[in-house]
């Protein structure tokens, strides 16, 4: 390297570090690590009114769902789908018992969602959500859209356990 190039490098501005991709902007093709397990993001359901997304994650054959919501801070919850059925949209209970665990309704809301990639509901539309929590901090999530229910069971994840490894 020539002397002129060395002097030039001393006065050159360093490249600014790349800003980390916001978790709310993740979508199909991205790779995330949640609690030391690496997942490919295959789908995304976004509720812009709540500033929240539900990411469909895949690790081999295992499919999980990461709910991310930004309020005062960003919160995370990791869910697995469960088998179950409810009879009516109008009769979702405030308390549900599953395998000797009682879940209590924490929050119920609805809003317009946009979907991208592989998601439980394939089309954009109005979605209703019920979020429950048990006494031992387990989470239950019920979604209703287009006449169909989806049920998920999961747990809260601390922000330090979520890492964005690769953005598309």
mmCIF file of C-alpha atoms in Angstrom:
data_model
loop_
_atom_site.group_PDB
_atom_site.id
_atom_site.type_symbol
_atom_site.label_atom_id
_atom_site.label_comp_id
_atom_site.label_asym_id
_atom_site.label_seq_id
_atom_site.Cartn_x
_atom_site.Cartn_y
_atom_site.Cartn_z
ATOM 1 C CA UNK A 1 0.000 0.000 0.000
ATOM 2 C CA UNK A 2 1.393 3.374 -0.949
ATOM 3 C CA UNK A 3 2.109 6.140 1.524
ATOM 4 C CA UNK A 4 -0.510 8.385 -0.104
ATOM 5 C CA UNK A 5 -3.239 5.722 0.324
ATOM 6 C CA UNK A 6 -2.312 5.250 4.003
ATOM 7 C CA UNK A 7 -2.593 8.977 4.688
ATOM 8 C CA UNK A 8 -5.897 9.097 2.782
ATOM 9 C CA UNK A 9 -7.281 6.241 4.929
ATOM 10 C CA UNK A 10 -6.371 8.145 8.101
ATOM 11 C CA UNK A 11 -8.668 11.017 7.116
ATOM 12 C CA UNK A 12 -11.461 8.944 5.542
ATOM 13 C CA UNK A 13 -14.712 8.716 7.455
ATOM 14 C CA UNK A 14 -15.487 5.219 8.699
ATOM 15 C CA UNK A 15 -18.583 3.607 7.227
ATOM 16 C CA UNK A 16 -21.569 3.980 9.545
ATOM 17 C CA UNK A 17 -22.674 0.709 11.143
ATOM 18 C CA UNK A 18 -25.747 -0.841 9.562
ATOM 19 C CA UNK A 19 -28.849 -0.356 11.643
ATOM 20 C CA UNK A 20 -30.316 -3.576 12.978
ATOM 21 C CA UNK A 21 -33.529 -4.563 11.226
ATOM 22 C CA UNK A 22 -36.621 -3.885 13.322
ATOM 23 C CA UNK A 23 -38.387 -7.064 14.458
ATOM 24 C CA UNK A 24 -41.679 -5.584 13.228
ATOM 25 C CA UNK A 25 -40.277 -5.507 9.668
ATOM 26 C CA UNK A 26 -39.290 -9.185 9.536
ATOM 27 C CA UNK A 27 -40.898 -11.248 6.800
ATOM 28 C CA UNK A 28 -40.564 -14.363 4.659
ATOM 29 C CA UNK A 29 -36.917 -15.176 3.947
ATOM 30 C CA UNK A 30 -35.526 -13.716 7.161
ATOM 31 C CA UNK A 31 -33.773 -15.870 9.758
ATOM 32 C CA UNK A 32 -34.229 -15.401 13.505
ATOM 33 C CA UNK A 33 -32.974 -17.148 16.602
ATOM 34 C CA UNK A 34 -35.422 -17.552 19.466
ATOM 35 C CA UNK A 35 -34.189 -19.131 22.719
ATOM 36 C CA UNK A 36 -31.156 -20.633 20.915
ATOM 37 C CA UNK A 37 -33.239 -22.251 18.131
ATOM 38 C CA UNK A 38 -32.771 -20.934 14.586
ATOM 39 C CA UNK A 39 -35.922 -20.448 12.520
ATOM 40 C CA UNK A 40 -36.689 -19.423 8.939
ATOM 41 C CA UNK A 41 -39.513 -16.867 8.739
ATOM 42 C CA UNK A 42 -42.044 -18.272 6.250
ATOM 43 C CA UNK A 43 -45.009 -15.962 6.843
ATOM 44 C CA UNK A 44 -46.157 -12.768 8.466
ATOM 45 C CA UNK A 45 -49.510 -11.445 9.673
ATOM 46 C CA UNK A 46 -49.430 -7.720 10.486
ATOM 47 C CA UNK A 47 -51.976 -5.757 12.481
ATOM 48 C CA UNK A 48 -50.932 -2.151 11.829
ATOM 49 C CA UNK A 49 -53.528 -0.693 14.232
ATOM 50 C CA UNK A 50 -51.787 -2.435 17.145
ATOM 51 C CA UNK A 51 -48.247 -2.193 15.779
ATOM 52 C CA UNK A 52 -47.942 -5.979 16.020
ATOM 53 C CA UNK A 53 -46.952 -8.949 13.851
ATOM 54 C CA UNK A 54 -47.351 -12.719 14.129
ATOM 55 C CA UNK A 55 -44.476 -14.445 12.329
ATOM 56 C CA UNK A 56 -44.717 -18.014 11.084
ATOM 57 C CA UNK A 57 -41.405 -19.690 11.960
ATOM 58 C CA UNK A 58 -40.130 -22.992 10.633
ATOM 59 C CA UNK A 59 -37.269 -25.186 11.857
ATOM 60 C CA UNK A 60 -37.313 -28.334 9.748
ATOM 61 C CA UNK A 61 -40.807 -29.760 10.254
ATOM 62 C CA UNK A 62 -41.471 -27.763 13.427
ATOM 63 C CA UNK A 63 -43.742 -24.730 12.903
ATOM 64 C CA UNK A 64 -44.012 -22.091 15.644
ATOM 65 C CA UNK A 65 -45.396 -18.561 15.801
ATOM 66 C CA UNK A 66 -43.643 -15.509 17.215
ATOM 67 C CA UNK A 67 -45.910 -12.656 18.291
ATOM 68 C CA UNK A 68 -44.130 -9.289 18.402
ATOM 69 C CA UNK A 69 -45.825 -6.150 19.640
ATOM 70 C CA UNK A 70 -44.428 -2.683 20.221
ATOM 71 C CA UNK A 71 -45.939 -0.649 23.037
ATOM 72 C CA UNK A 72 -43.698 1.076 25.588
ATOM 73 C CA UNK A 73 -41.178 -1.593 24.615
ATOM 74 C CA UNK A 74 -41.156 -4.525 22.235
ATOM 75 C CA UNK A 75 -42.656 -7.712 23.682
ATOM 76 C CA UNK A 76 -42.307 -11.255 22.350
ATOM 77 C CA UNK A 77 -44.302 -14.460 22.799
ATOM 78 C CA UNK A 78 -43.563 -17.832 21.172
ATOM 79 C CA UNK A 79 -46.566 -20.052 20.382
ATOM 80 C CA UNK A 80 -47.244 -23.566 19.119
ATOM 81 C CA UNK A 81 -50.545 -24.413 17.426
ATOM 82 C CA UNK A 82 -52.866 -26.685 19.390
ATOM 83 C CA UNK A 83 -55.857 -28.754 18.366
ATOM 84 C CA UNK A 84 -59.128 -27.468 19.611
ATOM 85 C CA UNK A 85 -62.401 -26.057 18.558
ATOM 86 C CA UNK A 86 -64.869 -23.458 19.687
ATOM 87 C CA UNK A 87 -68.493 -23.531 18.630
ATOM 88 C CA UNK A 88 -69.221 -19.874 18.096
ATOM 89 C CA UNK A 89 -67.422 -16.616 17.572
ATOM 90 C CA UNK A 90 -69.919 -14.934 19.924
ATOM 91 C CA UNK A 91 -69.387 -17.411 22.766
ATOM 92 C CA UNK A 92 -65.633 -17.323 23.431
ATOM 93 C CA UNK A 93 -65.342 -17.784 27.218
ATOM 94 C CA UNK A 94 -63.425 -15.569 29.621
ATOM 95 C CA UNK A 95 -61.887 -18.615 31.357
ATOM 96 C CA UNK A 96 -60.632 -21.759 29.587
ATOM 97 C CA UNK A 97 -59.267 -24.933 31.172
ATOM 98 C CA UNK A 98 -56.755 -26.966 29.138
ATOM 99 C CA UNK A 99 -54.934 -29.961 30.637
ATOM 100 C CA UNK A 100 -55.504 -28.860 34.244
ATOM 101 C CA UNK A 101 -54.363 -25.281 33.524
ATOM 102 C CA UNK A 102 -56.837 -22.404 33.832
ATOM 103 C CA UNK A 103 -56.376 -19.538 31.385
ATOM 104 C CA UNK A 104 -57.958 -16.151 32.095
ATOM 105 C CA UNK A 105 -58.852 -13.614 29.427
ATOM 106 C CA UNK A 106 -56.364 -10.747 29.452
ATOM 107 C CA UNK A 107 -57.235 -8.927 26.273
ATOM 108 C CA UNK A 108 -59.650 -9.120 23.352
ATOM 109 C CA UNK A 109 -59.339 -7.030 20.205
ATOM 110 C CA UNK A 110 -59.989 -7.026 16.491
ATOM 111 C CA UNK A 111 -58.480 -5.290 13.499
ATOM 112 C CA UNK A 112 -57.615 -5.447 9.847
ATOM 113 C CA UNK A 113 -54.623 -7.700 9.141
ATOM 114 C CA UNK A 114 -52.316 -8.039 6.141
ATOM 115 C CA UNK A 115 -50.749 -11.417 5.412
ATOM 116 C CA UNK A 116 -47.590 -12.328 3.525
ATOM 117 C CA UNK A 117 -46.244 -15.824 2.856
ATOM 118 C CA UNK A 118 -47.394 -18.976 4.662
ATOM 119 C CA UNK A 119 -49.786 -18.020 7.454
ATOM 120 C CA UNK A 120 -52.678 -19.741 9.261
ATOM 121 C CA UNK A 121 -55.114 -17.491 7.393
ATOM 122 C CA UNK A 122 -54.279 -17.050 3.722
ATOM 123 C CA UNK A 123 -56.073 -13.773 3.016
ATOM 124 C CA UNK A 124 -56.094 -10.221 4.343
ATOM 125 C CA UNK A 125 -59.158 -9.329 6.380
ATOM 126 C CA UNK A 126 -60.773 -8.583 9.713
ATOM 127 C CA UNK A 127 -59.323 -10.724 12.523
ATOM 128 C CA UNK A 128 -60.518 -11.170 16.102
ATOM 129 C CA UNK A 129 -58.007 -12.128 18.806
ATOM 130 C CA UNK A 130 -58.405 -13.293 22.413
ATOM 131 C CA UNK A 131 -55.261 -13.463 24.568
ATOM 132 C CA UNK A 132 -55.221 -15.415 27.829
ATOM 133 C CA UNK A 133 -52.715 -16.002 30.614
ATOM 134 C CA UNK A 134 -52.591 -18.652 33.326
ATOM 135 C CA UNK A 135 -51.458 -18.241 36.918
ATOM 136 C CA UNK A 136 -48.138 -19.883 36.006
ATOM 137 C CA UNK A 137 -47.568 -17.376 33.148
ATOM 138 C CA UNK A 138 -48.459 -19.704 30.252
ATOM 139 C CA UNK A 139 -50.156 -17.991 27.328
ATOM 140 C CA UNK A 140 -53.122 -18.963 25.171
ATOM 141 C CA UNK A 141 -54.092 -17.165 21.987
ATOM 142 C CA UNK A 142 -57.288 -17.624 19.978
ATOM 143 C CA UNK A 143 -57.740 -16.092 16.525
ATOM 144 C CA UNK A 144 -60.898 -16.000 14.422
ATOM 145 C CA UNK A 145 -61.019 -14.972 10.783
ATOM 146 C CA UNK A 146 -63.280 -15.943 7.865
ATOM 147 C CA UNK A 147 -65.350 -18.318 10.003
ATOM 148 C CA UNK A 148 -62.369 -20.319 11.295
ATOM 149 C CA UNK A 149 -60.601 -20.514 14.654
ATOM 150 C CA UNK A 150 -56.876 -21.049 15.375
ATOM 151 C CA UNK A 151 -55.639 -21.828 18.880
ATOM 152 C CA UNK A 152 -52.068 -21.420 20.128
ATOM 153 C CA UNK A 153 -50.346 -22.160 23.417
ATOM 154 C CA UNK A 154 -47.070 -20.511 24.366
ATOM 155 C CA UNK A 155 -44.959 -18.420 26.667
ATOM 156 C CA UNK A 156 -43.424 -14.972 26.855
ATOM 157 C CA UNK A 157 -39.852 -14.631 25.568
ATOM 158 C CA UNK A 158 -37.430 -12.018 26.876
ATOM 159 C CA UNK A 159 -35.990 -9.642 24.287
ATOM 160 C CA UNK A 160 -32.426 -10.894 24.864
ATOM 161 C CA UNK A 161 -33.486 -14.352 23.629
ATOM 162 C CA UNK A 162 -34.540 -13.030 20.194
ATOM 163 C CA UNK A 163 -31.815 -12.337 17.622
ATOM 164 C CA UNK A 164 -32.197 -11.367 13.988
ATOM 165 C CA UNK A 165 -29.527 -13.371 12.187
ATOM 166 C CA UNK A 166 -30.168 -12.587 8.553
ATOM 167 C CA UNK A 167 -32.538 -10.235 6.800
ATOM 168 C CA UNK A 168 -33.655 -10.778 3.230
#
